[in-house]
Short mmCIF file of C-alpha atoms in Angstrom, two decimals:
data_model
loop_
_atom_site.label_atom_id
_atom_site.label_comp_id
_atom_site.label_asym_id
_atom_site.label_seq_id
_atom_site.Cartn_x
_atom_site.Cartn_y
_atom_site.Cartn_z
CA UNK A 1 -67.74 95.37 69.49
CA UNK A 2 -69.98 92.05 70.45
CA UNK A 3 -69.70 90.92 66.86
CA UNK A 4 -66.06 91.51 67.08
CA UNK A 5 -65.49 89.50 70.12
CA UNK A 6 -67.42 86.97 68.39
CA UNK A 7 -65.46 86.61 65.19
CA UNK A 8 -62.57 86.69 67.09
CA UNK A 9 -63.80 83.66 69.43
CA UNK A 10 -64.33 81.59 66.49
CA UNK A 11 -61.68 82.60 64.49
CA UNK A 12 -59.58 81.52 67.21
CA UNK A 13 -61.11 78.13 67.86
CA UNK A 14 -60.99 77.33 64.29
CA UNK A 15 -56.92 78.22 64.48
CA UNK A 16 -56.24 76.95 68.06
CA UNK A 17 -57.84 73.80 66.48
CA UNK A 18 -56.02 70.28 65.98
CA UNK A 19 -55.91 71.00 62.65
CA UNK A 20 -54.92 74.29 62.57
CA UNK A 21 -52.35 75.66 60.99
CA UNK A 22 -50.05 76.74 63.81
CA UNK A 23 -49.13 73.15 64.25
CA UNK A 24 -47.91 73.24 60.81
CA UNK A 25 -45.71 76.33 61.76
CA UNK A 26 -44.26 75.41 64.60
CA UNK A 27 -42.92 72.43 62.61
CA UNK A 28 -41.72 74.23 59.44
CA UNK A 29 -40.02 77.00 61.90
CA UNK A 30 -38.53 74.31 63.73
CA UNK A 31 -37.17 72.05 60.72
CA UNK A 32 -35.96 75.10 59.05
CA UNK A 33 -33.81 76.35 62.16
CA UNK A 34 -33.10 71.97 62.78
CA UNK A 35 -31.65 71.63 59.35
CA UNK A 36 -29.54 74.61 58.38
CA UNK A 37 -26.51 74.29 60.90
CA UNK A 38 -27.10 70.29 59.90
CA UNK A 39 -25.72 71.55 55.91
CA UNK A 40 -23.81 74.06 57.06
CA UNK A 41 -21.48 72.21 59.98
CA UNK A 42 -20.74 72.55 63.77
CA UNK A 43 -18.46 75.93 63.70
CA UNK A 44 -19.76 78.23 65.87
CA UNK A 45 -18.71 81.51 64.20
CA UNK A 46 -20.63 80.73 61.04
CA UNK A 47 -23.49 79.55 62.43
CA UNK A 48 -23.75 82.75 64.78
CA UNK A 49 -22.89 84.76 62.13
CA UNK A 50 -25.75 83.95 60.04
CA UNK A 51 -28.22 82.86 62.84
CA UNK A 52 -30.02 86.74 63.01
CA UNK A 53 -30.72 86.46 59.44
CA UNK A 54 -32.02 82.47 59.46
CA UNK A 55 -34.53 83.26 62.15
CA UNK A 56 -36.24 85.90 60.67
CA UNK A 57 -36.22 84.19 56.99
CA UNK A 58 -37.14 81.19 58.40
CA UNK A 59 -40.15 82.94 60.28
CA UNK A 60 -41.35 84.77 56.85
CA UNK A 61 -41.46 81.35 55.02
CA UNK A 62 -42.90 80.40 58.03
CA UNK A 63 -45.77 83.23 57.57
CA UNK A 64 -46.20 82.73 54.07
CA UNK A 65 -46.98 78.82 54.38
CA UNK A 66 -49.65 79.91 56.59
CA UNK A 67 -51.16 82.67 54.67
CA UNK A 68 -52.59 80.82 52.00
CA UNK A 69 -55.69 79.81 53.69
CA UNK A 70 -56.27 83.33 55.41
CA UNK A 71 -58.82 84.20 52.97
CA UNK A 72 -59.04 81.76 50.50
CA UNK A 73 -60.65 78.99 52.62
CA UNK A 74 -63.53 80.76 53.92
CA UNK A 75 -63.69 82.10 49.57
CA UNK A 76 -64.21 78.86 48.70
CA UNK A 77 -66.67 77.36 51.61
CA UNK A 78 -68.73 80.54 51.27
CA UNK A 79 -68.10 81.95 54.51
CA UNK A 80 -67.42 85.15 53.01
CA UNK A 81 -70.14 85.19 51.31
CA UNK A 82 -72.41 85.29 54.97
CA UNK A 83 -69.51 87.39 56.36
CA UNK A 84 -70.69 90.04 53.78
CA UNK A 85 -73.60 90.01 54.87
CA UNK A 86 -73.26 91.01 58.48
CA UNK A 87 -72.58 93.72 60.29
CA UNK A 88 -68.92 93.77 60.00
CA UNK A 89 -67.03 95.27 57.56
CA UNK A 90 -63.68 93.60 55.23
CA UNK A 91 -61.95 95.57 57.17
CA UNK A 92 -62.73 94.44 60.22
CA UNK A 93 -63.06 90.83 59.35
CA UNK A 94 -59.38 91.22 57.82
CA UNK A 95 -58.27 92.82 60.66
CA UNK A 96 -59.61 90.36 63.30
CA UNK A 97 -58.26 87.32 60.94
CA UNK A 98 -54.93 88.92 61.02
CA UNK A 99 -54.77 89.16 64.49
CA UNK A 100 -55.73 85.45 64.73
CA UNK A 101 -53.03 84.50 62.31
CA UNK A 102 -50.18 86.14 64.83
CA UNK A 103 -51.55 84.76 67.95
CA UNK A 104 -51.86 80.79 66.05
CA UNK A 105 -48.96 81.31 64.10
CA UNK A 106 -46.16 84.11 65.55
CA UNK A 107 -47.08 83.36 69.44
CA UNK A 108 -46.01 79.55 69.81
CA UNK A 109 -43.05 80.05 68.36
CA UNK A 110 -41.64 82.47 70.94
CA UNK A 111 -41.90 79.54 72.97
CA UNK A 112 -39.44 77.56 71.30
CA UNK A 113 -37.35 79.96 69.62
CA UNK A 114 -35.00 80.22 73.20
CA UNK A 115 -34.52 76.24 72.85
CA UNK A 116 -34.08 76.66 69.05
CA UNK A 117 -31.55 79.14 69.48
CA UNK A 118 -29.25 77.28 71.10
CA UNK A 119 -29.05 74.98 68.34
CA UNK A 120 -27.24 77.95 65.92
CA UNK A 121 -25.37 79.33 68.44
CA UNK A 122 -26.52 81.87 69.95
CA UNK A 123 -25.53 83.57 73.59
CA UNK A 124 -27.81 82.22 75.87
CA UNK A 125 -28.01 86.07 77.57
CA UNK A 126 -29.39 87.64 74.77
CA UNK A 127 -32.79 84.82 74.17
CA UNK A 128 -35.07 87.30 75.75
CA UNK A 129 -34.04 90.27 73.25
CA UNK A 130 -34.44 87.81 70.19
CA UNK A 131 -37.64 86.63 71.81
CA UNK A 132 -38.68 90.41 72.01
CA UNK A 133 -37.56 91.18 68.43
CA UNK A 134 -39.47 88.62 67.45
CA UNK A 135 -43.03 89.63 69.71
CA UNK A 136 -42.55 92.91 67.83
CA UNK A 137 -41.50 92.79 64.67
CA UNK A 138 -43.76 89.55 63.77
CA UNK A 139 -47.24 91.26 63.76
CA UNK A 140 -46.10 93.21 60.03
CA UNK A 141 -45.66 90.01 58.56
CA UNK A 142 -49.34 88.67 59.75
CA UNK A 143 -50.60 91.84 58.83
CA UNK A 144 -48.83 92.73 55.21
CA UNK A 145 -49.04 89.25 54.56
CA UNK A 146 -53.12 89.60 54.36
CA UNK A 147 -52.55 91.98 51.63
CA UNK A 148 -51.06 89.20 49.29
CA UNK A 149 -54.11 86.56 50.39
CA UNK A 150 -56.71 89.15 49.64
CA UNK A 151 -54.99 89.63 46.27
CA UNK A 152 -55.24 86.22 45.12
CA UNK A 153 -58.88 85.60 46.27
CA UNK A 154 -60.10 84.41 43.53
CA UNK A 155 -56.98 82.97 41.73
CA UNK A 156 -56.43 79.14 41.38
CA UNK A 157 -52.63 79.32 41.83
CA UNK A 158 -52.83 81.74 44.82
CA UNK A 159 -50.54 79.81 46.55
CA UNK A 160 -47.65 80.49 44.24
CA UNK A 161 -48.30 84.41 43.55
CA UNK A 162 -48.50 85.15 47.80
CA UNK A 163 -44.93 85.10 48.25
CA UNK A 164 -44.02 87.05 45.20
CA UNK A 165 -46.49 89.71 46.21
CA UNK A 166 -45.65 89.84 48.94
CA UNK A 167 -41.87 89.31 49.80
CA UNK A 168 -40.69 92.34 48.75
CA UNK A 169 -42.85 94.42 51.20
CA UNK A 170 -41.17 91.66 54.54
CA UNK A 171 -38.09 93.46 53.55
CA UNK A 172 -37.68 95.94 55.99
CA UNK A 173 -39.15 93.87 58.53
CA UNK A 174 -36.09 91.69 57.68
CA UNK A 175 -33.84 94.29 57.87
CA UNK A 176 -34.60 95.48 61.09
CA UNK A 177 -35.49 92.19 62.74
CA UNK A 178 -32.55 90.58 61.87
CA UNK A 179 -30.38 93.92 62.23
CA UNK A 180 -31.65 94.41 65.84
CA UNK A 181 -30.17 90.35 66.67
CA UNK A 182 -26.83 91.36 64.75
CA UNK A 183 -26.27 94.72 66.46
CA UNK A 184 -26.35 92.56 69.87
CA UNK A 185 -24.15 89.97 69.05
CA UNK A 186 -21.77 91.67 66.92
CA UNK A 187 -21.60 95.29 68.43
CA UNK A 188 -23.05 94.68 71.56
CA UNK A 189 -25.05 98.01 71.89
CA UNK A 190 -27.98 98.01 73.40
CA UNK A 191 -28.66 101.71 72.24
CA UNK A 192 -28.75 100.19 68.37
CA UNK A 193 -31.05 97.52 69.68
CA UNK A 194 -33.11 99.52 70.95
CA UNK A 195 -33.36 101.61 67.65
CA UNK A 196 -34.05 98.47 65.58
CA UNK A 197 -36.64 97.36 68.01
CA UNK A 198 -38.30 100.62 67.79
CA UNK A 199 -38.01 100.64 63.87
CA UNK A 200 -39.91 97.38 63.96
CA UNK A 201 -42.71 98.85 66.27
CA UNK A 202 -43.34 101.33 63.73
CA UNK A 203 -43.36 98.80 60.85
CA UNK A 204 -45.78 96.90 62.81
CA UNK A 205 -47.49 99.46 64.17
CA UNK A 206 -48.25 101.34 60.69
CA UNK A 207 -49.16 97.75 59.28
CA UNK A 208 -51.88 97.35 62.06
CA UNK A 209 -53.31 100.38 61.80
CA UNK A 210 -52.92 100.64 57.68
CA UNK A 211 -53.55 97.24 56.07
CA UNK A 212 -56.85 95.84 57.50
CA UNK A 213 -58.33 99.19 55.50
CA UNK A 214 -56.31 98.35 52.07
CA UNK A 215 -57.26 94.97 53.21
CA UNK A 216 -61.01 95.38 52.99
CA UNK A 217 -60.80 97.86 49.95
CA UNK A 218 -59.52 94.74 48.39
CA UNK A 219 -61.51 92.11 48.96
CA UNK A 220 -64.69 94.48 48.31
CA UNK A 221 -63.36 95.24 44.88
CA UNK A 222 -62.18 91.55 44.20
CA UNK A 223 -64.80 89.71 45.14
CA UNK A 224 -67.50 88.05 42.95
CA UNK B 1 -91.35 97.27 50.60
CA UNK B 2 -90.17 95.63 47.12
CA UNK B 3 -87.24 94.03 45.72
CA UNK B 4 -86.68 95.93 42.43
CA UNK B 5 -84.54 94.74 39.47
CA UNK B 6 -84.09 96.96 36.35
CA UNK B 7 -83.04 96.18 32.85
CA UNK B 8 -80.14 94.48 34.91
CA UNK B 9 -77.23 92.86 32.35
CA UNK B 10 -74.41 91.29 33.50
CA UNK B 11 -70.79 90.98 31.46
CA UNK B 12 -67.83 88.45 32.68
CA UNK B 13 -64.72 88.20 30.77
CA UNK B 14 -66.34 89.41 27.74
CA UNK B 15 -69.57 86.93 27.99
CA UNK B 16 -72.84 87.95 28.44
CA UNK B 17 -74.72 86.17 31.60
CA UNK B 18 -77.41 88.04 32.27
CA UNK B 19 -79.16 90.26 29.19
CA UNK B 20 -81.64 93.27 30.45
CA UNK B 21 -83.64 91.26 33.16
CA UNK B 22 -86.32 93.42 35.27
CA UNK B 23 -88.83 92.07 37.89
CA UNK B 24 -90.11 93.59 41.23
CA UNK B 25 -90.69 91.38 44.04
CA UNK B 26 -93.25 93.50 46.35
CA UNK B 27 -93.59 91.54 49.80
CA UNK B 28 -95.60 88.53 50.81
CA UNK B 29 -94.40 87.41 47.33
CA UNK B 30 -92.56 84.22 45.66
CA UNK B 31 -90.27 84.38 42.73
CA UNK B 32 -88.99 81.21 40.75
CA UNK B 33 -85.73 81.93 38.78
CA UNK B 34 -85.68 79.07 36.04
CA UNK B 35 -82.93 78.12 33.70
CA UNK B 36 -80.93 75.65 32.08
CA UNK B 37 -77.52 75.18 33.47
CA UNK B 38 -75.25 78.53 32.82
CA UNK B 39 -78.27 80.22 31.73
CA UNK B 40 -76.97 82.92 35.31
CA UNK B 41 -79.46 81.67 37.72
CA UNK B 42 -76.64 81.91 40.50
CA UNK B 43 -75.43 85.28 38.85
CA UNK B 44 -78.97 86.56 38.71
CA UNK B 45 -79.23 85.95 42.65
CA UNK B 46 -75.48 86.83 43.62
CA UNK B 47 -75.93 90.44 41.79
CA UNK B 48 -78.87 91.22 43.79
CA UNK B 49 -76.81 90.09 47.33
CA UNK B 50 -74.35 92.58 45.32
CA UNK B 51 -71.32 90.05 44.94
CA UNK B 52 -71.58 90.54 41.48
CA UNK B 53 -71.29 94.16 39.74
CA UNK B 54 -73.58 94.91 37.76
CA UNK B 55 -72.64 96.26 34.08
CA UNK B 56 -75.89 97.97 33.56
CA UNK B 57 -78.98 98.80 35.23
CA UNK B 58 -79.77 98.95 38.59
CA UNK B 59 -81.31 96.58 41.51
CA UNK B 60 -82.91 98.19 44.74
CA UNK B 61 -84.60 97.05 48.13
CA UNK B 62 -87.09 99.39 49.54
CA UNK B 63 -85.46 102.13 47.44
CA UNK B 64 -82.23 101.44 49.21
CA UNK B 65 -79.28 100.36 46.99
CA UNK B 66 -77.32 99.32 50.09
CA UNK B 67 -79.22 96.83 51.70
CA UNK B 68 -76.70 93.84 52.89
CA UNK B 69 -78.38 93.57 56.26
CA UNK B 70 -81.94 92.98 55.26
CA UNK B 71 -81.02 89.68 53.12
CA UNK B 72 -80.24 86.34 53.76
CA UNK B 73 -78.33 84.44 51.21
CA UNK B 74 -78.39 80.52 50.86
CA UNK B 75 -75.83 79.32 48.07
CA UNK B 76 -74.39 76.44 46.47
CA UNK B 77 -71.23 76.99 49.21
CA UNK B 78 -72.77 76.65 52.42
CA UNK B 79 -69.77 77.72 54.76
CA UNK B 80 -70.20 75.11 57.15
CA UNK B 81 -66.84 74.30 59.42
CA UNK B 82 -65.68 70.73 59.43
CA UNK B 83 -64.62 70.76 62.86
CA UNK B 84 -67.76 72.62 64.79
CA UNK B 85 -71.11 71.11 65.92
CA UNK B 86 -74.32 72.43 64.02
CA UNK B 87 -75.04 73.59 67.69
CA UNK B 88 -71.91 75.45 67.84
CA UNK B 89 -73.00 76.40 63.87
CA UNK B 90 -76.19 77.92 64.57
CA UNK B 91 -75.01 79.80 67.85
CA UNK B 92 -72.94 81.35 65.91
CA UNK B 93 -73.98 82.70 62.53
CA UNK B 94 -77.74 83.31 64.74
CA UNK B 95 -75.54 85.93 67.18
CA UNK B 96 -73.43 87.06 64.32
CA UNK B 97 -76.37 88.14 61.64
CA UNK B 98 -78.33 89.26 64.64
CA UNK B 99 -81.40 87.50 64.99
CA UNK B 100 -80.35 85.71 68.30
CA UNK B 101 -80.74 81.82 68.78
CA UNK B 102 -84.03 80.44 68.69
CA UNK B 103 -84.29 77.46 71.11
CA UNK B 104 -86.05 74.00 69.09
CA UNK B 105 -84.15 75.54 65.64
CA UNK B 106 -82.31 72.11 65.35
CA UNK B 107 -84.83 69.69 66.11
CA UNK B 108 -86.99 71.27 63.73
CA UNK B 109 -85.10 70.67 60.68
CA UNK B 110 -84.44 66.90 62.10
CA UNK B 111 -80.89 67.65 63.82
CA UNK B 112 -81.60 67.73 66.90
CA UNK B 113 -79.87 64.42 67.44
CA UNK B 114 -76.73 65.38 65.68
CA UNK B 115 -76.66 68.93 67.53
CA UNK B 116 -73.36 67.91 68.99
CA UNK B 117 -72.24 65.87 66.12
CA UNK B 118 -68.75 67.59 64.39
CA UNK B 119 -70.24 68.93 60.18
CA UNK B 120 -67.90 66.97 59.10
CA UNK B 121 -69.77 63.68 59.84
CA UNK B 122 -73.39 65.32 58.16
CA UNK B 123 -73.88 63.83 54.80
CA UNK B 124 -74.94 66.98 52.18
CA UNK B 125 -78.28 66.73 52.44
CA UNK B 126 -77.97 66.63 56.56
CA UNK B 127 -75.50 69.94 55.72
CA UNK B 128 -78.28 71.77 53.63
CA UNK B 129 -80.71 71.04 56.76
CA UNK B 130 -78.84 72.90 58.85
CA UNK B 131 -78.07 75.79 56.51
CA UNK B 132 -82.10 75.64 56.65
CA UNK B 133 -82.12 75.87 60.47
CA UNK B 134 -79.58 79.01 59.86
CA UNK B 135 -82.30 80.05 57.40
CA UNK B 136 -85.38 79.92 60.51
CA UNK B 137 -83.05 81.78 62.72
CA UNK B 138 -81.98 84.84 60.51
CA UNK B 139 -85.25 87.03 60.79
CA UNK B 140 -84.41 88.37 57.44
CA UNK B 141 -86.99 90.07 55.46
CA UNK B 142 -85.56 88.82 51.81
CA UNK B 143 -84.89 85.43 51.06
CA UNK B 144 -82.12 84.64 48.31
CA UNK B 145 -82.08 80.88 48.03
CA UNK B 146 -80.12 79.17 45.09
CA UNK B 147 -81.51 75.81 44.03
CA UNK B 148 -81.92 75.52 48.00
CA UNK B 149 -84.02 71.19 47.65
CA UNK B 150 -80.95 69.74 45.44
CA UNK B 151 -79.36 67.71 48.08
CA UNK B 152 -82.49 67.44 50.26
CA UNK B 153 -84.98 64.06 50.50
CA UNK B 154 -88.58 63.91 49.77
CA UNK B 155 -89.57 64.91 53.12
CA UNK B 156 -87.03 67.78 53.93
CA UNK B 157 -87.87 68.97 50.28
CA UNK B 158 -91.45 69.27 52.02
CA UNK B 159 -90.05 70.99 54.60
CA UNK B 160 -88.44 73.62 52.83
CA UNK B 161 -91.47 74.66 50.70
CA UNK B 162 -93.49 74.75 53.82
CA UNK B 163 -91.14 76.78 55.34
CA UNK B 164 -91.13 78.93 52.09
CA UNK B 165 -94.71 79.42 52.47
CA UNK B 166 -95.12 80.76 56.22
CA UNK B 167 -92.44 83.04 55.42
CA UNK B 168 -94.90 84.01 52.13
CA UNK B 169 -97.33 84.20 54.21
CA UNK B 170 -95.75 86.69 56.90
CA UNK B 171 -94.94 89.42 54.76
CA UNK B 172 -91.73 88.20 53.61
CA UNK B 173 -90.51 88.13 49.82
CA UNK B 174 -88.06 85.14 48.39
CA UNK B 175 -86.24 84.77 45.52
CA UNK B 176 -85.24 81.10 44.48
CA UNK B 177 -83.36 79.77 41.66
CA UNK B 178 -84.06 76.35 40.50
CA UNK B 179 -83.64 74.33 37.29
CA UNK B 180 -86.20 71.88 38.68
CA UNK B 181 -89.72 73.06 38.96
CA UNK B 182 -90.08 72.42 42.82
CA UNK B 183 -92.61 74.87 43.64
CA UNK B 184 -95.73 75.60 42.16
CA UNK B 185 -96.78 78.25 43.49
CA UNK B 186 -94.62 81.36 42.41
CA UNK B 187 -95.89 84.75 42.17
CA UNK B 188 -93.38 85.67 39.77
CA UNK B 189 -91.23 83.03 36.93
CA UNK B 190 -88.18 84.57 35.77
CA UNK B 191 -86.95 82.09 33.01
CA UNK B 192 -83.93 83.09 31.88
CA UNK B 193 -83.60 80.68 28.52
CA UNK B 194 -85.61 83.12 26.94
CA UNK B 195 -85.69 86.03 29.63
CA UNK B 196 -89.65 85.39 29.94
CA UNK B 197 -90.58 87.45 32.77
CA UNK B 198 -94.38 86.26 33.73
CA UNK B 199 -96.23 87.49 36.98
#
């Protein structure tokens, strides 16, 4: 547990850092949501319409811009190498740098996705159900996502093979993330909500628990 | 307690690196991997940290093929953060490999003025003294060091060897790779040109 805590300490100074990454995804989360009604005009309807599905494609690219350097950075500096080392596990390290990649990257944008929203239309009364689809559905993609990085280790054009990878397996976390904003503005039931938002618990919840193991198994058997 | 390597080969991508290679390194002893470059002096070292899999034969420490936590490991990479202090450096990887910080570590490899100094301002050689300090503080029994004096000066070169020695000298066993010959006093030369093996 003490070696834990201490990986995660650093981990999270190295992320909570000026130059980490979350800066970066606040910005491309922000342009992406800034830009879109820009092309696509002022009317309302469209814009709310389509504004379930634009947040939570706009927070996967957001996750996959970031989940280049999960794994590869520390590769190439040799990190890993004294990581293997030491008492913890791949699995452990992969779960702890997870964890760290949804508090730099998924956490500060909950922050601004209630002034964001505004911006494509959505009801003001309904920010703190988006902001909670978004606090639980997020984790999967932090966690799935380290399945693509520990993939492409060792590759040279990692950056290009994470997304297909991994895309496919965001899908249901895109389903029901953006189906649990849709059923409230368009059917206005909470019970379907609620369903959705317990759908994603179990995506994310099964993706905790699940892929820091595959994780490890990975990067043990890919790493030279 | 021995470091033992077996008719160890090595296979990557179809080319042979390392061809039927066995040594044992019994404690209190030195041994000099030599080589031309690509000849797998870095191989040679990162199958016995087991990075690499081996294709045949077998490597053991103290009998134990599992043995992650008895080794420290000083490579070309030396997984230093651009944005923490060698301070902050040592603190950590000293807690984390479980040795605990040893007070003076800094100032003995000559950084004690730069302790609070972000890596990213430490020229390489500067960078390789502090992966030395990292070295002092890990209380491992095996040594793995991987042409550890080619960024170093004259007098950190110094340094190292005498650093090299006490460690001899307390029971410990080291295995360096080097395609300069920057220490003369090797139990064991592994030349891997012509996989001489001389005690």
């Amino acid at each position: 547990m003490f070696h834990l805590k201490l990986l995660l300490l650093r981990e999270l100074k190295s992320s909570l850092s000026l130059k980490g990454s979350y800066i970066l995804s606040l910005a491309f989360f922000s342009i992406t949501i800034i830009v879109l009604p820009i092309g696509i005009g002022p009317d309302k309807n469209i814009l709310s319409l389509i504004s379930p599905g634009l947040i939570w494609v706009s927070l996967i690219l957001t996750s996959l811009l970031s989940l280049n350097s999960l794994f590869h950075e520390d590769y190439i500096d040799g990190t890993l190498d004294l990581y293997k080392t030491g008492p913890l596990s791949f699995s452990e390290i992969a779960f702890v740098k997870s964890l760290v990649h949804w508090i730099s990257n998924f956490l500060p944008l909950l922050f601004i996705t209630p002034v964001l929203s505004l911006l494509i239309a959505l009801p003001n009364n309904l920010l703190i159900y988006i902001s909670l689809s978004i606090l639980i559905g997020t984790p999967s993609l932090s966690f799935i996502g380290s399945l693509g990085s520990a993939l492409t280790l060792s590759l040279r054009q990692h950056n290009l093979l994470i997304p297909l990878i991994i895309f496919p397996l965001f899908i249901p976390t895109l389903i029901f993330g953006s189906g649990s904003i849709s059923s409230l503005i368009f059917s206005g039931f909470e019970e379907v909500f609620i369903r959705q938002i317990y759908l994603l618990t179990g995506i994310s919840g099964i993706s905790l628990v699940i892929c820091p193991f595959i994780c490890g198994y990975i990067l043990d058997s890919n790493y030279d | 307690m021995s470091l033992k390597v077996s008719s160890v080969s090595c296979y990557r991508s179809g080319y042979k690196i390392i061809d039927n290679i066995s040594f044992e390194l019994k404690t209190g002893k030195l041994a000099l991997i030599s080589g031309s470059n690509g000849s797998g002096k870095t191989s040679l070292l990162r199958m016995v940290a087991g990075f690499i899999p081996l294709s045949f034969g077998d490597i053991s420490f103290n009998s134990k093929k599992e043995y992650r936590d008895e080794f420290f490991i000083l490579g070309h990479n030396l997984a230093i953060k651009d944005d923490i202090s060698p301070e902050e450096d040592i603190k950590f990887w000293s807690s984390y490999l479980g040795s605990g910080y040893i007070n003076g570590v800094l100032e003995r490899v000559g950084l004690g003025k730069l302790k609070k100094t972000p890596c990213k301002y430490l020229s390489q050689g500067q960078k390789q003294r502090l992966v030395i300090a990292r070295l002092l503080s890990s209380n491992k029994s095996l040594w793995l060091l991987d042409e550890p004096s080619s960024s170093l000066d004259r007098d950190a070169s110094i340094f190292l060897k005498e650093i090299i020695n006490e460690h001899k000298n307390s029971g410990g066993s080291i295995l360096v790779s080097s395609h300069i010959d920057f220490l003369d006093n090797a139990d064991i030369k592994i030349n891997l040109d012509n996989k001489n093996v001389s005690s």
